[in-house]
JSON list of C-alpha atoms in Angstrom, two decimals:
[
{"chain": "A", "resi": 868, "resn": "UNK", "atom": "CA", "xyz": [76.33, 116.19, 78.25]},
{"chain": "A", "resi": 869, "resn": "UNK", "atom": "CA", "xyz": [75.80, 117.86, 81.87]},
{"chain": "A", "resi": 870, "resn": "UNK", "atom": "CA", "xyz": [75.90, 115.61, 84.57]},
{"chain": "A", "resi": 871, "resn": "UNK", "atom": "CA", "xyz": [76.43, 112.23, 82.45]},
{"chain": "A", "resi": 872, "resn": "UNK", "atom": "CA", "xyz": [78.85, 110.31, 82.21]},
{"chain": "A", "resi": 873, "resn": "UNK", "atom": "CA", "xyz": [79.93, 109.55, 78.51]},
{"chain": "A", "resi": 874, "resn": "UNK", "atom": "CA", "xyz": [82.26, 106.41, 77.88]},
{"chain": "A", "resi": 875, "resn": "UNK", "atom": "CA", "xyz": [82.96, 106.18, 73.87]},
{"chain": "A", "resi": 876, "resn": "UNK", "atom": "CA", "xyz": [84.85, 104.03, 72.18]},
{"chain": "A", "resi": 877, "resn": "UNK", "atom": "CA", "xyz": [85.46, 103.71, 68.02]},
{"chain": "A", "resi": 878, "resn": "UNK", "atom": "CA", "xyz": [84.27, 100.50, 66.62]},
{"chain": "A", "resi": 879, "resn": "UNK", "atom": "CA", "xyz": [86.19, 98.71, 64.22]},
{"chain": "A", "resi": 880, "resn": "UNK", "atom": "CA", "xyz": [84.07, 99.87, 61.25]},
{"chain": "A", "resi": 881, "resn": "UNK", "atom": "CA", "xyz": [85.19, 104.04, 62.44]},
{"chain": "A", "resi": 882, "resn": "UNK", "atom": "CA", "xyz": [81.17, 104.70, 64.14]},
{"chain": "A", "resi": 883, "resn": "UNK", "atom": "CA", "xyz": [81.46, 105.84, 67.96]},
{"chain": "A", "resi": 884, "resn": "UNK", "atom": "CA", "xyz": [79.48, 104.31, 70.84]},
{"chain": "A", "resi": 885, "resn": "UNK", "atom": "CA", "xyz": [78.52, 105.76, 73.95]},
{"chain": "A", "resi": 886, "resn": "UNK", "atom": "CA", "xyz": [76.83, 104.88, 77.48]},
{"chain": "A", "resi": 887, "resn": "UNK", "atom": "CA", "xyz": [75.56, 107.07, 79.41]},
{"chain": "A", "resi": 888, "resn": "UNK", "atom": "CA", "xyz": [75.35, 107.41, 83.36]},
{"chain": "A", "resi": 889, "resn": "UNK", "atom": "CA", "xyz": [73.88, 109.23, 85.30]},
{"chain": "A", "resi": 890, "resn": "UNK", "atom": "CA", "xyz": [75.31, 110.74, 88.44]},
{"chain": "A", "resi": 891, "resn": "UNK", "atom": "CA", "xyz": [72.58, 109.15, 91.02]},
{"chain": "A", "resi": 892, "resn": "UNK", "atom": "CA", "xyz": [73.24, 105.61, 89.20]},
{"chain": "A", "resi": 893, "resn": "UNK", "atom": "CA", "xyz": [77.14, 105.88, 89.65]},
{"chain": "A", "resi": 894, "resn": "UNK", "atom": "CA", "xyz": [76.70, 106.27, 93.15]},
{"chain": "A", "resi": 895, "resn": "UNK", "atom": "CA", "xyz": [74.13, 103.45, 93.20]},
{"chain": "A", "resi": 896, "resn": "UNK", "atom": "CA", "xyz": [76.50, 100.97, 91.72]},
{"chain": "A", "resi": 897, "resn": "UNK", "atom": "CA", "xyz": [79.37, 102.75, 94.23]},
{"chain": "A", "resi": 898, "resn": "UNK", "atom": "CA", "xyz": [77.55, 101.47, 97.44]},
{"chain": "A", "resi": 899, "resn": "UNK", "atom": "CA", "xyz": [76.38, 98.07, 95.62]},
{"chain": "A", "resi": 900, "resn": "UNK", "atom": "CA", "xyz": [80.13, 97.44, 95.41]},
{"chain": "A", "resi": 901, "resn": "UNK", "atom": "CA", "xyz": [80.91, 98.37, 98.66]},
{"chain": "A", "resi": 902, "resn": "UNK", "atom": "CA", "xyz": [78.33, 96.09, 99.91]},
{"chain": "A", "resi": 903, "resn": "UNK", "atom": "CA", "xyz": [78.71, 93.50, 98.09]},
{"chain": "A", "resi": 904, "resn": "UNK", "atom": "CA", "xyz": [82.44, 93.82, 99.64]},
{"chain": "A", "resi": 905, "resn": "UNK", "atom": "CA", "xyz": [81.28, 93.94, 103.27]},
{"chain": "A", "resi": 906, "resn": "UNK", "atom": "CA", "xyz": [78.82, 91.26, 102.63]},
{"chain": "A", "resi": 907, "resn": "UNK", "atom": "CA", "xyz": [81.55, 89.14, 101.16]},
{"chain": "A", "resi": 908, "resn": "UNK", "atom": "CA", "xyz": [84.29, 90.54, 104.14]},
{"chain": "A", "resi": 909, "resn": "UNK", "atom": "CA", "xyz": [81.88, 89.24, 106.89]},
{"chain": "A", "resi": 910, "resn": "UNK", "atom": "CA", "xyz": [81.25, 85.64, 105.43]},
{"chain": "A", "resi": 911, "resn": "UNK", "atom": "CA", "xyz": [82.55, 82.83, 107.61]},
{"chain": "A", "resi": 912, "resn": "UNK", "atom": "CA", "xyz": [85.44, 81.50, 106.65]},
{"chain": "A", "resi": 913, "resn": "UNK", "atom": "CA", "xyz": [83.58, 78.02, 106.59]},
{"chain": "A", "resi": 914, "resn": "UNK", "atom": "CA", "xyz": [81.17, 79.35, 103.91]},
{"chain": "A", "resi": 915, "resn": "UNK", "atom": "CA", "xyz": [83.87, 80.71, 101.81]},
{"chain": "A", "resi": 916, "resn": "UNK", "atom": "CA", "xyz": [85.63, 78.33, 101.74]},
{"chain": "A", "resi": 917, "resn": "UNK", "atom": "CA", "xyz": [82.94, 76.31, 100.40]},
{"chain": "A", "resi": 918, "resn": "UNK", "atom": "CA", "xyz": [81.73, 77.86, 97.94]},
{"chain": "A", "resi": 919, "resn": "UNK", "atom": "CA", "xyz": [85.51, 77.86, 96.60]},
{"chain": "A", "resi": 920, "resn": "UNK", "atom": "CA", "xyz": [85.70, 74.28, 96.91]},
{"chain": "A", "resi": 921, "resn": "UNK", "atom": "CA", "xyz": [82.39, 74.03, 94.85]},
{"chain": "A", "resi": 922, "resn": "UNK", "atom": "CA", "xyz": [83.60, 76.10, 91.85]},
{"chain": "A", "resi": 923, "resn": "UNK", "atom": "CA", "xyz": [86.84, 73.84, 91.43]},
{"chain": "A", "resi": 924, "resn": "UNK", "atom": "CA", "xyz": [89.23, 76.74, 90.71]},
{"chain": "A", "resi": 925, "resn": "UNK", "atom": "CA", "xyz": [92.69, 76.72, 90.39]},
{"chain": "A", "resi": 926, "resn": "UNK", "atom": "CA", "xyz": [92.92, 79.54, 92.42]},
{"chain": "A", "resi": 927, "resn": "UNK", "atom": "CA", "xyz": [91.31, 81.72, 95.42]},
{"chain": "A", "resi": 928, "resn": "UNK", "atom": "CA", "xyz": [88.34, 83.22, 94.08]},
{"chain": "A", "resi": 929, "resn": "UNK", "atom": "CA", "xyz": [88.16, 85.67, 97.15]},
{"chain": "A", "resi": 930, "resn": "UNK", "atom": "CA", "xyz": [91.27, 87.23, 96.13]},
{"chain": "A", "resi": 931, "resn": "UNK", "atom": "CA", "xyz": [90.55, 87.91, 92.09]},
{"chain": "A", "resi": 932, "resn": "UNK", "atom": "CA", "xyz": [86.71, 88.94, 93.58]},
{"chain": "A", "resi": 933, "resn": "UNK", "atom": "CA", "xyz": [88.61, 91.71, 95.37]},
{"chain": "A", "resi": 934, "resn": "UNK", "atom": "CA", "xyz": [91.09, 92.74, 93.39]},
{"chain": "A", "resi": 935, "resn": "UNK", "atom": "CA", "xyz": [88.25, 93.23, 90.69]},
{"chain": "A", "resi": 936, "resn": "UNK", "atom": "CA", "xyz": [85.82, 95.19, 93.08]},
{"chain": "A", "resi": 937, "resn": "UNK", "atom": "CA", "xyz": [88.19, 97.40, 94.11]},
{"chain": "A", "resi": 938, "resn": "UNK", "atom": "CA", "xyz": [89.24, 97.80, 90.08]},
{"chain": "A", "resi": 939, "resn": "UNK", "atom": "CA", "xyz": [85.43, 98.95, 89.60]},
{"chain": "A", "resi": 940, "resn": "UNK", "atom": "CA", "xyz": [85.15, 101.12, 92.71]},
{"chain": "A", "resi": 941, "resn": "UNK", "atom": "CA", "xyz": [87.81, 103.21, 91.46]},
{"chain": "A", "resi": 942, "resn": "UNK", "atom": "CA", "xyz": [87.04, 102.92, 88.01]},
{"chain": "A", "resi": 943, "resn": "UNK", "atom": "CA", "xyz": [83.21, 104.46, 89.30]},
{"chain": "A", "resi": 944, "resn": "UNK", "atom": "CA", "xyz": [85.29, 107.03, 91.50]},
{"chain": "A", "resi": 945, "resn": "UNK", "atom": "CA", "xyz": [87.73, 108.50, 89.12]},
{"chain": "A", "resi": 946, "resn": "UNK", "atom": "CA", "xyz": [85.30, 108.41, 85.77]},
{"chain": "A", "resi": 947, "resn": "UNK", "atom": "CA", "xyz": [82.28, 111.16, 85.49]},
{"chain": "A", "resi": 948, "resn": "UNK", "atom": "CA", "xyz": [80.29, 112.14, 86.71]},
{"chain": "A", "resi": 949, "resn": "UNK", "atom": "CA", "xyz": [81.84, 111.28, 90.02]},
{"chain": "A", "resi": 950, "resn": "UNK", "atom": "CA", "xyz": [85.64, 112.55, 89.29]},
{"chain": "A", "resi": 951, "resn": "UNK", "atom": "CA", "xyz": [87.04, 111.98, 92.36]},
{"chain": "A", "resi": 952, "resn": "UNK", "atom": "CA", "xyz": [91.09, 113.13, 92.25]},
{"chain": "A", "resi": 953, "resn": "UNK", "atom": "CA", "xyz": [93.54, 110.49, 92.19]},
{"chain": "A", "resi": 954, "resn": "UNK", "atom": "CA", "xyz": [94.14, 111.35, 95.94]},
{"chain": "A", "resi": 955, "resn": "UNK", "atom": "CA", "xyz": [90.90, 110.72, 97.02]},
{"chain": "A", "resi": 956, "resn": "UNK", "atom": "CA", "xyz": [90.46, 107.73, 95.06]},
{"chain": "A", "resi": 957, "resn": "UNK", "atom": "CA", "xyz": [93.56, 105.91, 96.77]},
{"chain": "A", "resi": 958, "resn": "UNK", "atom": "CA", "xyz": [92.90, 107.29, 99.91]},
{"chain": "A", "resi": 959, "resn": "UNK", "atom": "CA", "xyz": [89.27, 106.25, 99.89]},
{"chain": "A", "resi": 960, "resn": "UNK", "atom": "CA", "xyz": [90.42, 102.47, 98.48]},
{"chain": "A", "resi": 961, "resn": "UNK", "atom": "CA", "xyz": [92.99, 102.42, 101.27]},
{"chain": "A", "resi": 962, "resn": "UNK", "atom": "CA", "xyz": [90.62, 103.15, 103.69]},
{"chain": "A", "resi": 963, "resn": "UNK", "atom": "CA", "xyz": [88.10, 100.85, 102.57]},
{"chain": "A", "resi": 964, "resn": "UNK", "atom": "CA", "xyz": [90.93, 97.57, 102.17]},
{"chain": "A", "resi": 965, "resn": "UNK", "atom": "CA", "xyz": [92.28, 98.76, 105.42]},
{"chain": "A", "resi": 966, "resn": "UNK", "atom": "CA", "xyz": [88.52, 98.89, 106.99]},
{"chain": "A", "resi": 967, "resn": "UNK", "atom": "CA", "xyz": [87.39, 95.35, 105.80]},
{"chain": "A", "resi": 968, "resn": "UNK", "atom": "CA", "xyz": [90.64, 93.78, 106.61]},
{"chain": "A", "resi": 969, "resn": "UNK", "atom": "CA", "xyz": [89.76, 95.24, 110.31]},
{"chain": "A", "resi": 970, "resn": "UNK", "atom": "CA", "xyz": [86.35, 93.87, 110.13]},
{"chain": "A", "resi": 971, "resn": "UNK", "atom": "CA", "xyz": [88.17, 90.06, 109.34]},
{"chain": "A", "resi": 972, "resn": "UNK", "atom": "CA", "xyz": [88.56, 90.13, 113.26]},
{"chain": "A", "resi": 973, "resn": "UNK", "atom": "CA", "xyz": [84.82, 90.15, 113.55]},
{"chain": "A", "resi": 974, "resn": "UNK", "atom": "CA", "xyz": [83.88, 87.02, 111.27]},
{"chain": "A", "resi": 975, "resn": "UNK", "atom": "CA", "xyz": [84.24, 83.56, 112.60]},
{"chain": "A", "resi": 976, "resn": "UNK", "atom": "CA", "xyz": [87.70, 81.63, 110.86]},
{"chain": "A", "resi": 977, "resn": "UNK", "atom": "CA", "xyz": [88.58, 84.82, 108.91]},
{"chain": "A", "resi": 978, "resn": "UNK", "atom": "CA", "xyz": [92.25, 86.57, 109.62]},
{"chain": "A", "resi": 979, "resn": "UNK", "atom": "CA", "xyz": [93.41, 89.97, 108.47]},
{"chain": "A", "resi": 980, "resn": "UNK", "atom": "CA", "xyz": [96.39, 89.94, 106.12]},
{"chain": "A", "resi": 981, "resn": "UNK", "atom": "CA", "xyz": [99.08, 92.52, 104.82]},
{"chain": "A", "resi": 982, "resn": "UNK", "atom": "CA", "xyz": [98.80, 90.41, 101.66]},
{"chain": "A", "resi": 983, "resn": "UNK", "atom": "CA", "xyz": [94.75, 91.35, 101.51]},
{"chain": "A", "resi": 984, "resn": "UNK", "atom": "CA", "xyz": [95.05, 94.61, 101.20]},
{"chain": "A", "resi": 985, "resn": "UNK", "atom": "CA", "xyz": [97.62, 94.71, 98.86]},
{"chain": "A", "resi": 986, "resn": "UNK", "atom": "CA", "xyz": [95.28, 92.72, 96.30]},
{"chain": "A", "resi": 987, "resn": "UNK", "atom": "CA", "xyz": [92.56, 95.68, 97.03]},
{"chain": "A", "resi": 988, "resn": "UNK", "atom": "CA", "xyz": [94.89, 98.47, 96.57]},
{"chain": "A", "resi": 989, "resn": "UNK", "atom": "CA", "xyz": [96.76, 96.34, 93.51]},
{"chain": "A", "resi": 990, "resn": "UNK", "atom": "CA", "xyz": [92.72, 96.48, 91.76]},
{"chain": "A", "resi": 991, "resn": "UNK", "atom": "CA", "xyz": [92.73, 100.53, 92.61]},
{"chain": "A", "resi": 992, "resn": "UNK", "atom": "CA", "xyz": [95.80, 101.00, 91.02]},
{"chain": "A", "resi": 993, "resn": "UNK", "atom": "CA", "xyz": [95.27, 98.76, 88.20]},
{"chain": "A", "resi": 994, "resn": "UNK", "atom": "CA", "xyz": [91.81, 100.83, 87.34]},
{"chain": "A", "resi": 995, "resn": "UNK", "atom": "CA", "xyz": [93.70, 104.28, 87.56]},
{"chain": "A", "resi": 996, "resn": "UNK", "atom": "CA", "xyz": [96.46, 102.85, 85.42]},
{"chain": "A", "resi": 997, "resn": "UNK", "atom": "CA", "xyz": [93.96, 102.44, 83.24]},
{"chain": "A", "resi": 998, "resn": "UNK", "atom": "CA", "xyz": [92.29, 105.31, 83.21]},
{"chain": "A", "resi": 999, "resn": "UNK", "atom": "CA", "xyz": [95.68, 107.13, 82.71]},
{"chain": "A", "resi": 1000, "resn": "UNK", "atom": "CA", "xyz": [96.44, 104.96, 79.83]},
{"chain": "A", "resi": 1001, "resn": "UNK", "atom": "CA", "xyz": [93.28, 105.61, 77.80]},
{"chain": "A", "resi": 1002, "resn": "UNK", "atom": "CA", "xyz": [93.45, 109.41, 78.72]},
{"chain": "A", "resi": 1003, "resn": "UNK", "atom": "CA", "xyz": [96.93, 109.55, 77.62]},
{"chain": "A", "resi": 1004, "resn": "UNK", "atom": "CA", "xyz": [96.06, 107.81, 73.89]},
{"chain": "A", "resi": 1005, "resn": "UNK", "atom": "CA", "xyz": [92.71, 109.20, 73.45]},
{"chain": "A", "resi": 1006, "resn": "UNK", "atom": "CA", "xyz": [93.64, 113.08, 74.02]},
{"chain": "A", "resi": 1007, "resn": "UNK", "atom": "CA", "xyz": [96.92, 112.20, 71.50]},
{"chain": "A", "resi": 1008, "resn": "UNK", "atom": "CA", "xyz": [95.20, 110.43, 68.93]},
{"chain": "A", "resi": 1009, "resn": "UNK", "atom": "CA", "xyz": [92.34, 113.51, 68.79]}
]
């Protein structure tokens, strides 16, 4: 396989499927995440709060948005052909919830929260749980 990253999975009828990524696409969609978070960290409150209203959800959009970028930033990390450690994978997460809760002060009606960055580091944690979790039954079950 080389530098590709190979995510199979068994069907229901036994055949297995793959995707393939390469290692210059992984860190394409890396920084697309991040900047879609920074794009979405520096929006005016006003704007935000908006485009929430327009949706009609239940529920803060802004928070689930996070929580699921930060899921697919680690998921990207931790996965080949990237394979960060565990480590870096939290500390880079932290960094980044801790670094765009920071640049809240920045954007007009926005306010850092404790709260905030728990949601980022909850989606980290929740992709590495993951990861564990399909590692753990896939090298049992070969």
């Amino acid at each position: 396989m080389g530098r590709c990253l190979a995510i199979g999975f068994e069907t229901y009828d036994g055949t297995r499927k793959q995707f393939l990524i390469s290692r210059r696409s992984a860190w394409c969609i890396l920084a697309s995440l991040v900047f879609l978070l920074l794009l979405g960290t520096l929006m005016p409150g006003a704007w935000r709060n908006g485009m929430e209203h327009e949706v009609h959800a239940p529920f803060a959009i802004s928070h689930w948005a996070h929580f699921v970028i930060f899921l697919c930033i680690a998921l990207v990390m931790r996965m080949r052909p990237l394979a960060w450690s565990t480590v870096r994978v939290i500390l880079f997460a932290l960094s980044l919830a801790f670094l765009t809760e920071g640049m809240q002060f920045f954007a007009i009606d926005r306010h850092p929260r404790w709260r905030d960055v728990g949601i980022d580091m909850s989606g980290a944690a929740m992709a590495l749980s993951l990861i564990y979790f399909f590692s753990f039954f896939s090298k049992r079950h070969d």
